[in-house]
Amino acid sequence: MNEYPAVKNYISGSFTNGTEKTLEVISPLNGSIISTVPLSTAKELDAAVIAARAAFPSWSAMPIKERVQVFYRYKSLLEKHMNELSEMVHFENGKTLDESKAEVEKSIELTEFACSLPQLISGELLEVSKGVECRVEHKPLGVVASIAPFNFPNMVPHWTIPNAIALGNCMILKPSEQVPISSNRIAELLKEAGLPDGVFNIVNGDREIVEAICDHPGIEAVSFVGSTKVAKIVYKRATSNLKRCLALGGAKNHLIVLPDAHPDMTATNVTASMSGCAGQRCMAASAMVAVGQIDVIIGKICEEAKKIVPGKNLGSVISKEAKERIERYITEAEKAGAKVLVDGRNYKVEGHENGFYVGPTVIDFVTPEMAIAKEEVFGPVLAIIRAKDLDEAIAIENSSSYGNAASVFTQSGGMARQVMERASAGMIGVNVGVPVPREPFSFGGWNDSKFGVCDITGKSSIEFWTKLKKTTVKWNPEGKTNWMS
Ligand code: NAD
């Protein structure tokens, strides 16, 4: 098992200890300690805000075409260090190496998008009356903060870093204290790519530092990705301090499977969606609404699930607590009358006995009022809820308090269209198990899965990371007094 140097804060281009208080970073692959992370206080945050504010005037004054040159170089560095970065994600998060590589590939795509911002951000100009023109420009906000969750240590920071910084802001990143290692390497690579000191900073820690970010008067905007419980806390606290805030929360994604769905394609897609990254994706299939008689498809899903082997093509979940929580949901559903078709509880991986593994689990005859049907489980678990027709299936989907993703599996365009129109979620899939929109389309859910306007990636993020300057200009070269119409 790899060990990594102690994680540090990163302020004004230098790694600093900052605080004595630290937390152990545990690899969920085998429960071993692989590093430590500082639990910073408001004092360290202050230093980062001072550094970022000092860097802002010259960074924001640079033309955007020049600023994105850093990200062209950075993208090449991500490609060059792909194996090392993927390995880091694997060890600190527990997902498989292939999944870790896919995560870094997504970071590269996000960086590519930022390189295209000069093409998308050009303003507007119009002669509104004779000799008078109005123009609109996108201006950066100043110092902004980005707070990240554990499930994508490399990708989620890239949802915000390239766009916010290329648009002229200076950033303070607060990584998840469970997976802080990747972010230190991101800082080194940004520096190598030529990002000036102070433009990107990292302050590590837990709840205390998040609260300090929400309260700090020197921070203009806060983006957050994590659970709904904390998203609500952050959104309320940041906005009550008059900051702009975008807070993405948890999810409970429904896949509606109709009897005419292609059996093999549906089974492989549904199983991959519920088990990929050990079910710890905010876009994972969590509940499958089975419409009518689809036992053949359910049988094939079970066959597919049994091919997934923890420690080989299924990673670990993040912690002992997460493993216990997931297994509790399964046991409670079983006690309430659901039928466990494939059981991933009490899984041990040989040679990794102290790792936190849950095998793929399929549970049938879950009813909408069970906790497993309503709450976010965040593990490789598929809860199957039976519905008599599409209307009932859509009603079940609509009753969820969340709204990240919803998908339908069918060969009928008309049925698919109904789900596209009536599902209450921000990202919809048709015969797609994980309907993540790719760049330049934006990522963001509805309901309790997102608080605030704008999405976090793609074109929509431009509105979040910038403010509009409207200028009215009167040209009167001949000095006439009555020239204006
Ligand atoms: P989390 O909410 O526990 O933690 C997220 C961040 O908030 C971390 O940096 C953590 O240090 C901080 N934090 C934790 N408790 C806090 C508190 N009480 N006050 C202030 N800050 C606090 O989330 P997690 O467990 O790291 O990540 C998993 C969750 O993230 C899941 O719910 C998942 O659905 C969600 N998620 C959502 C999206 C999305 O796009 N909607 C994407 C990825 C993950």
Short mmCIF file of C-alpha atoms in Angstrom, two decimals, residues 163-473:
data_model
loop_
_atom_site.label_atom_id
_atom_site.label_comp_id
_atom_site.label_asym_id
_atom_site.label_seq_id
_atom_site.Cartn_x
_atom_site.Cartn_y
_atom_site.Cartn_z
CA ASN A 163 -13.61 27.56 -15.15
CA ALA A 164 -13.56 29.81 -12.10
CA ILE A 165 -9.86 30.59 -12.49
CA ALA A 166 -9.84 30.97 -16.28
CA LEU A 167 -12.69 33.45 -15.86
CA GLY A 168 -10.35 35.58 -13.73
CA ASN A 169 -11.19 34.59 -10.15
CA CYS A 170 -8.75 33.50 -7.45
CA MET A 171 -9.74 30.35 -5.60
CA ILE A 172 -9.56 28.66 -2.23
CA LEU A 173 -10.24 24.94 -2.42
CA LYS A 174 -11.40 22.97 0.61
CA PRO A 175 -10.99 19.29 -0.32
CA SER A 176 -12.77 16.51 1.53
CA GLU A 177 -10.71 15.61 4.61
CA GLN A 178 -11.30 11.95 3.69
CA VAL A 179 -9.50 12.31 0.32
CA PRO A 180 -7.20 15.35 0.46
CA ILE A 181 -4.12 13.86 -1.27
CA SER A 182 -5.03 14.47 -4.93
CA SER A 183 -5.55 18.20 -4.36
CA ASN A 184 -1.96 18.77 -3.23
CA ARG A 185 -0.75 17.27 -6.51
CA ILE A 186 -3.26 19.40 -8.46
CA ALA A 187 -1.67 22.48 -6.83
CA GLU A 188 1.83 21.39 -7.88
CA LEU A 189 0.74 20.80 -11.46
CA LEU A 190 -1.08 24.14 -11.68
CA LYS A 191 2.12 25.84 -10.53
CA GLU A 192 4.18 23.89 -13.07
CA ALA A 193 1.71 25.01 -15.74
CA GLY A 194 2.53 28.61 -14.85
CA LEU A 195 -0.36 29.66 -12.63
CA PRO A 196 0.82 32.68 -10.60
CA ASP A 197 1.14 32.21 -6.83
CA GLY A 198 -1.97 33.08 -4.85
CA VAL A 199 -4.42 32.43 -7.68
CA PHE A 200 -5.09 28.91 -6.38
CA ASN A 201 -4.91 28.01 -2.68
CA ILE A 202 -5.89 25.03 -0.55
CA VAL A 203 -7.12 25.13 3.03
CA ASN A 204 -7.75 21.67 4.44
CA GLY A 205 -10.06 20.79 7.27
CA ASP A 206 -13.56 19.80 8.19
CA ARG A 207 -16.72 21.50 9.37
CA GLU A 208 -14.90 24.35 11.15
CA ILE A 209 -13.17 25.55 8.00
CA VAL A 210 -16.33 25.25 5.90
CA GLU A 211 -18.15 27.48 8.36
CA ALA A 212 -15.25 29.94 8.31
CA ILE A 213 -15.45 30.04 4.49
CA CYS A 214 -19.17 30.81 4.63
CA ASP A 215 -18.50 33.64 7.10
CA HIS A 216 -15.34 35.20 5.63
CA PRO A 217 -15.97 38.73 4.34
CA GLY A 218 -13.13 38.42 1.80
CA ILE A 219 -14.81 35.59 -0.13
CA GLU A 220 -17.35 36.57 -2.77
CA ALA A 221 -18.82 33.22 -3.78
CA VAL A 222 -18.97 29.67 -2.47
CA SER A 223 -19.54 26.50 -4.45
CA PHE A 224 -20.25 23.30 -2.56
CA VAL A 225 -20.66 19.66 -3.58
CA GLY A 226 -21.67 17.10 -0.96
CA SER A 227 -24.64 15.75 0.94
CA THR A 228 -28.00 17.54 1.00
CA LYS A 229 -27.80 18.00 4.77
CA VAL A 230 -24.56 19.98 4.49
CA ALA A 231 -25.54 21.66 1.20
CA LYS A 232 -28.49 23.24 3.01
CA ILE A 233 -26.27 24.40 5.90
CA VAL A 234 -23.69 25.89 3.51
CA TYR A 235 -26.26 27.53 1.23
CA LYS A 236 -28.10 29.16 4.13
CA ARG A 237 -24.93 30.30 5.90
CA ALA A 238 -23.13 31.65 2.82
CA THR A 239 -26.17 33.48 1.46
CA SER A 240 -27.04 34.89 4.90
CA ASN A 241 -23.57 36.45 4.72
CA LEU A 242 -24.64 37.89 1.33
CA LYS A 243 -22.39 35.64 -0.75
CA ARG A 244 -23.29 34.06 -4.03
CA CYS A 245 -23.68 30.31 -3.42
CA LEU A 246 -24.24 27.19 -5.47
CA ALA A 247 -24.62 24.06 -3.36
CA LEU A 248 -25.03 20.62 -4.93
CA GLY A 249 -26.50 17.98 -2.65
CA GLY A 250 -27.22 14.27 -2.56
CA ALA A 251 -29.35 12.17 -4.87
CA LYS A 252 -31.76 9.28 -5.22
CA ASN A 253 -31.84 8.48 -8.91
CA HIS A 254 -34.67 6.44 -10.40
CA LEU A 255 -34.32 4.28 -13.48
CA ILE A 256 -37.71 3.40 -14.97
CA VAL A 257 -37.58 0.11 -16.89
CA LEU A 258 -40.47 -0.65 -19.25
CA PRO A 259 -41.36 -4.14 -20.52
CA ASP A 260 -40.20 -3.32 -24.07
CA ALA A 261 -36.68 -2.35 -22.93
CA HIS A 262 -33.83 -4.21 -24.62
CA PRO A 263 -33.06 -6.92 -22.01
CA ASP A 264 -29.27 -7.24 -22.36
CA MET A 265 -28.51 -3.58 -22.90
CA THR A 266 -30.77 -2.59 -20.01
CA ALA A 267 -29.28 -5.17 -17.65
CA THR A 268 -25.69 -4.15 -18.33
CA ASN A 269 -26.46 -0.42 -18.11
CA VAL A 270 -28.51 -0.65 -14.92
CA THR A 271 -25.94 -2.88 -13.21
CA ALA A 272 -23.02 -0.65 -14.24
CA SER A 273 -24.90 2.41 -13.02
CA MET A 274 -25.67 1.02 -9.58
CA SER A 275 -22.26 -0.57 -8.99
CA GLY A 276 -19.78 1.81 -10.67
CA CYS A 277 -17.55 3.56 -8.10
CA ALA A 278 -19.20 1.21 -5.57
CA GLY A 279 -22.44 3.14 -5.97
CA GLN A 280 -20.81 6.28 -4.58
CA ARG A 281 -21.79 8.51 -7.48
CA CYS A 282 -24.42 11.19 -7.20
CA MET A 283 -25.58 9.95 -10.65
CA ALA A 284 -25.74 6.25 -9.70
CA ALA A 285 -28.89 4.21 -10.19
CA SER A 286 -30.29 3.77 -6.74
CA ALA A 287 -33.93 2.83 -7.28
CA MET A 288 -35.20 0.92 -10.31
CA VAL A 289 -38.90 1.23 -11.01
CA ALA A 290 -39.94 -1.98 -12.76
CA VAL A 291 -43.05 -1.41 -14.84
CA GLY A 292 -45.25 -4.45 -15.50
CA GLN A 293 -43.77 -7.87 -16.18
CA ILE A 294 -39.99 -7.51 -16.55
CA ASP A 295 -38.75 -10.54 -14.63
CA VAL A 296 -36.46 -11.55 -17.51
CA ILE A 297 -34.63 -8.23 -17.25
CA ILE A 298 -34.43 -8.49 -13.46
CA GLY A 299 -32.96 -11.99 -13.86
CA LYS A 300 -30.32 -10.63 -16.23
CA ILE A 301 -29.49 -7.77 -13.82
CA CYS A 302 -28.87 -10.38 -11.09
CA GLU A 303 -26.62 -12.37 -13.46
CA GLU A 304 -24.66 -9.20 -14.28
CA ALA A 305 -24.40 -8.25 -10.60
CA LYS A 306 -22.96 -11.65 -9.73
CA LYS A 307 -20.14 -11.08 -12.26
CA ILE A 308 -18.96 -8.08 -10.22
CA VAL A 309 -16.28 -9.05 -7.73
CA PRO A 310 -15.21 -6.70 -4.92
CA GLY A 311 -11.47 -6.11 -4.96
CA LYS A 312 -11.36 -6.89 -8.72
CA ASN A 313 -13.93 -4.90 -10.70
CA LEU A 314 -15.62 -3.28 -7.69
CA GLY A 315 -13.82 -0.90 -5.35
CA SER A 316 -14.38 -0.33 -1.66
CA VAL A 317 -16.75 2.15 -0.06
CA ILE A 318 -15.16 5.08 1.71
CA SER A 319 -15.22 4.04 5.38
CA LYS A 320 -16.26 1.52 8.00
CA GLU A 321 -19.19 3.80 8.86
CA ALA A 322 -20.31 3.89 5.22
CA LYS A 323 -20.15 0.07 4.98
CA GLU A 324 -22.21 -0.29 8.15
CA ARG A 325 -24.77 2.28 6.99
CA ILE A 326 -25.23 0.58 3.60
CA GLU A 327 -25.61 -2.87 5.15
CA ARG A 328 -28.11 -1.49 7.67
CA TYR A 329 -30.32 -0.21 4.85
CA ILE A 330 -30.30 -3.67 3.23
CA THR A 331 -31.12 -5.46 6.49
CA GLU A 332 -33.92 -3.06 7.37
CA ALA A 333 -35.49 -3.42 3.91
CA GLU A 334 -35.30 -7.21 4.22
CA LYS A 335 -36.96 -7.06 7.64
CA ALA A 336 -39.71 -4.87 6.17
CA GLY A 337 -40.51 -7.51 3.54
CA ALA A 338 -38.22 -6.79 0.58
CA LYS A 339 -36.49 -9.74 -1.08
CA VAL A 340 -32.68 -9.71 -1.34
CA LEU A 341 -31.88 -11.31 -4.73
CA VAL A 342 -28.14 -10.64 -4.68
CA ASP A 343 -26.58 -10.05 -1.28
CA GLY A 344 -23.36 -8.04 -0.88
CA ARG A 345 -23.33 -7.86 2.92
CA ASN A 346 -20.39 -9.05 5.03
CA TYR A 347 -18.03 -9.18 2.08
CA LYS A 348 -14.35 -9.83 2.76
CA VAL A 349 -11.65 -9.47 0.12
CA GLU A 350 -8.77 -11.86 0.54
CA GLY A 351 -5.59 -9.99 1.41
CA HIS A 352 -7.64 -6.85 2.15
CA GLU A 353 -9.56 -8.10 5.16
CA ASN A 354 -9.54 -4.64 6.78
CA GLY A 355 -10.90 -2.92 3.65
CA PHE A 356 -14.43 -1.56 3.49
CA TYR A 357 -16.14 -3.63 0.81
CA VAL A 358 -19.81 -4.14 0.06
CA GLY A 359 -20.69 -6.53 -2.74
CA PRO A 360 -23.27 -5.67 -5.40
CA THR A 361 -26.76 -6.00 -3.99
CA VAL A 362 -30.13 -6.28 -5.72
CA ILE A 363 -33.31 -6.07 -3.63
CA ASP A 364 -36.74 -6.66 -5.12
CA PHE A 365 -40.22 -5.76 -3.86
CA VAL A 366 -39.06 -2.60 -2.13
CA THR A 367 -42.03 -0.35 -1.41
CA PRO A 368 -41.95 3.45 -1.77
CA GLU A 369 -42.31 4.08 1.97
CA MET A 370 -39.21 2.04 2.96
CA ALA A 371 -36.12 4.06 3.93
CA ILE A 372 -34.09 2.31 1.20
CA ALA A 373 -36.56 3.67 -1.38
CA LYS A 374 -36.46 7.26 -0.13
CA GLU A 375 -33.01 7.93 1.31
CA GLU A 376 -29.61 8.13 -0.31
CA VAL A 377 -27.82 4.79 0.35
CA PHE A 378 -24.59 5.64 -1.55
CA GLY A 379 -23.44 2.07 -2.02
CA PRO A 380 -23.64 -0.64 -4.73
CA VAL A 381 -27.29 -1.37 -4.00
CA LEU A 382 -30.25 -1.46 -6.39
CA ALA A 383 -33.70 -1.23 -4.82
CA ILE A 384 -36.39 -2.48 -7.21
CA ILE A 385 -39.85 -0.96 -6.78
CA ARG A 386 -42.69 -2.51 -8.76
CA ALA A 387 -45.19 -0.28 -10.63
CA LYS A 388 -48.23 -1.31 -12.68
CA ASP A 389 -47.82 1.33 -15.40
CA LEU A 390 -45.78 4.33 -16.51
CA ASP A 391 -47.99 6.82 -14.67
CA GLU A 392 -47.37 5.06 -11.38
CA ALA A 393 -43.64 4.84 -12.13
CA ILE A 394 -43.43 8.56 -12.84
CA ALA A 395 -45.41 9.31 -9.66
CA ILE A 396 -42.85 7.29 -7.66
CA GLU A 397 -39.99 9.21 -9.28
CA ASN A 398 -41.75 12.53 -8.70
CA SER A 399 -42.27 11.78 -5.00
CA SER A 400 -38.52 11.81 -4.32
CA SER A 401 -37.24 14.87 -2.49
CA TYR A 402 -34.09 14.71 -4.63
CA GLY A 403 -33.80 15.43 -8.35
CA ASN A 404 -30.36 14.79 -9.76
CA ALA A 405 -31.00 12.18 -12.47
CA ALA A 406 -33.78 9.99 -13.84
CA SER A 407 -33.62 7.51 -16.71
CA VAL A 408 -36.00 5.44 -18.75
CA PHE A 409 -35.23 2.19 -20.57
CA THR A 410 -37.59 1.54 -23.46
CA GLN A 411 -37.71 1.08 -27.25
CA SER A 412 -40.72 3.41 -27.48
CA GLY A 413 -40.06 7.04 -28.35
CA GLY A 414 -43.49 8.02 -27.02
CA MET A 415 -42.88 6.45 -23.60
CA ALA A 416 -39.37 7.94 -23.44
CA ARG A 417 -40.81 11.34 -24.28
CA GLN A 418 -43.21 11.13 -21.34
CA VAL A 419 -40.37 10.51 -18.91
CA MET A 420 -38.31 13.30 -20.48
CA GLU A 421 -41.22 15.69 -19.90
CA ARG A 422 -42.53 14.52 -16.56
CA ALA A 423 -39.55 13.33 -14.49
CA SER A 424 -38.62 15.78 -11.75
CA ALA A 425 -34.85 15.76 -12.18
CA GLY A 426 -32.23 18.00 -13.74
CA MET A 427 -30.51 15.29 -15.82
CA ILE A 428 -32.53 12.75 -17.79
CA GLY A 429 -31.36 9.60 -19.55
CA VAL A 430 -33.04 7.59 -22.27
CA ASN A 431 -31.46 4.13 -22.34
CA VAL A 432 -28.51 5.68 -20.48
CA GLY A 433 -27.73 4.51 -16.95
CA VAL A 434 -25.59 7.47 -15.87
CA PRO A 435 -26.87 10.51 -17.79
CA VAL A 436 -24.02 12.91 -17.01
CA PRO A 437 -24.09 15.68 -19.61
CA ARG A 438 -20.69 16.10 -21.22
CA GLU A 439 -19.05 19.43 -21.91
CA PRO A 440 -20.18 21.97 -23.07
CA PHE A 441 -23.49 20.93 -21.46
CA SER A 442 -23.80 21.71 -17.82
CA PHE A 443 -24.12 19.53 -14.72
CA GLY A 444 -26.70 20.17 -12.03
CA GLY A 445 -29.80 18.66 -10.46
CA TRP A 446 -33.13 19.94 -9.18
CA ASN A 447 -35.02 19.93 -5.88
CA ASP A 448 -32.90 18.86 -2.87
CA SER A 449 -30.02 17.93 -5.20
CA LYS A 450 -29.09 21.57 -5.85
CA PHE A 451 -29.57 24.91 -4.15
CA GLY A 452 -28.91 28.13 -6.03
CA VAL A 453 -29.21 29.19 -9.64
CA CYS A 454 -26.82 28.08 -12.46
CA ASP A 455 -25.19 24.69 -12.91
CA ILE A 456 -21.67 23.93 -11.76
CA THR A 457 -20.04 23.08 -15.10
CA GLY A 458 -20.40 23.94 -18.77
CA LYS A 459 -21.73 27.19 -20.16
CA SER A 460 -24.06 27.72 -17.20
CA SER A 461 -21.09 28.04 -14.83
CA ILE A 462 -20.00 31.22 -16.61
CA GLU A 463 -22.98 33.01 -15.05
CA PHE A 464 -22.08 31.73 -11.60
CA TRP A 465 -18.40 32.71 -11.71
CA THR A 466 -18.85 36.15 -13.25
CA LYS A 467 -20.85 39.33 -12.88
CA LEU A 468 -21.99 41.53 -15.74
CA LYS A 469 -20.63 45.00 -16.34
CA LYS A 470 -22.92 47.14 -18.47
CA THR A 471 -21.33 50.24 -20.00
CA THR A 472 -23.10 52.98 -21.94
CA VAL A 473 -20.80 55.05 -24.12
#
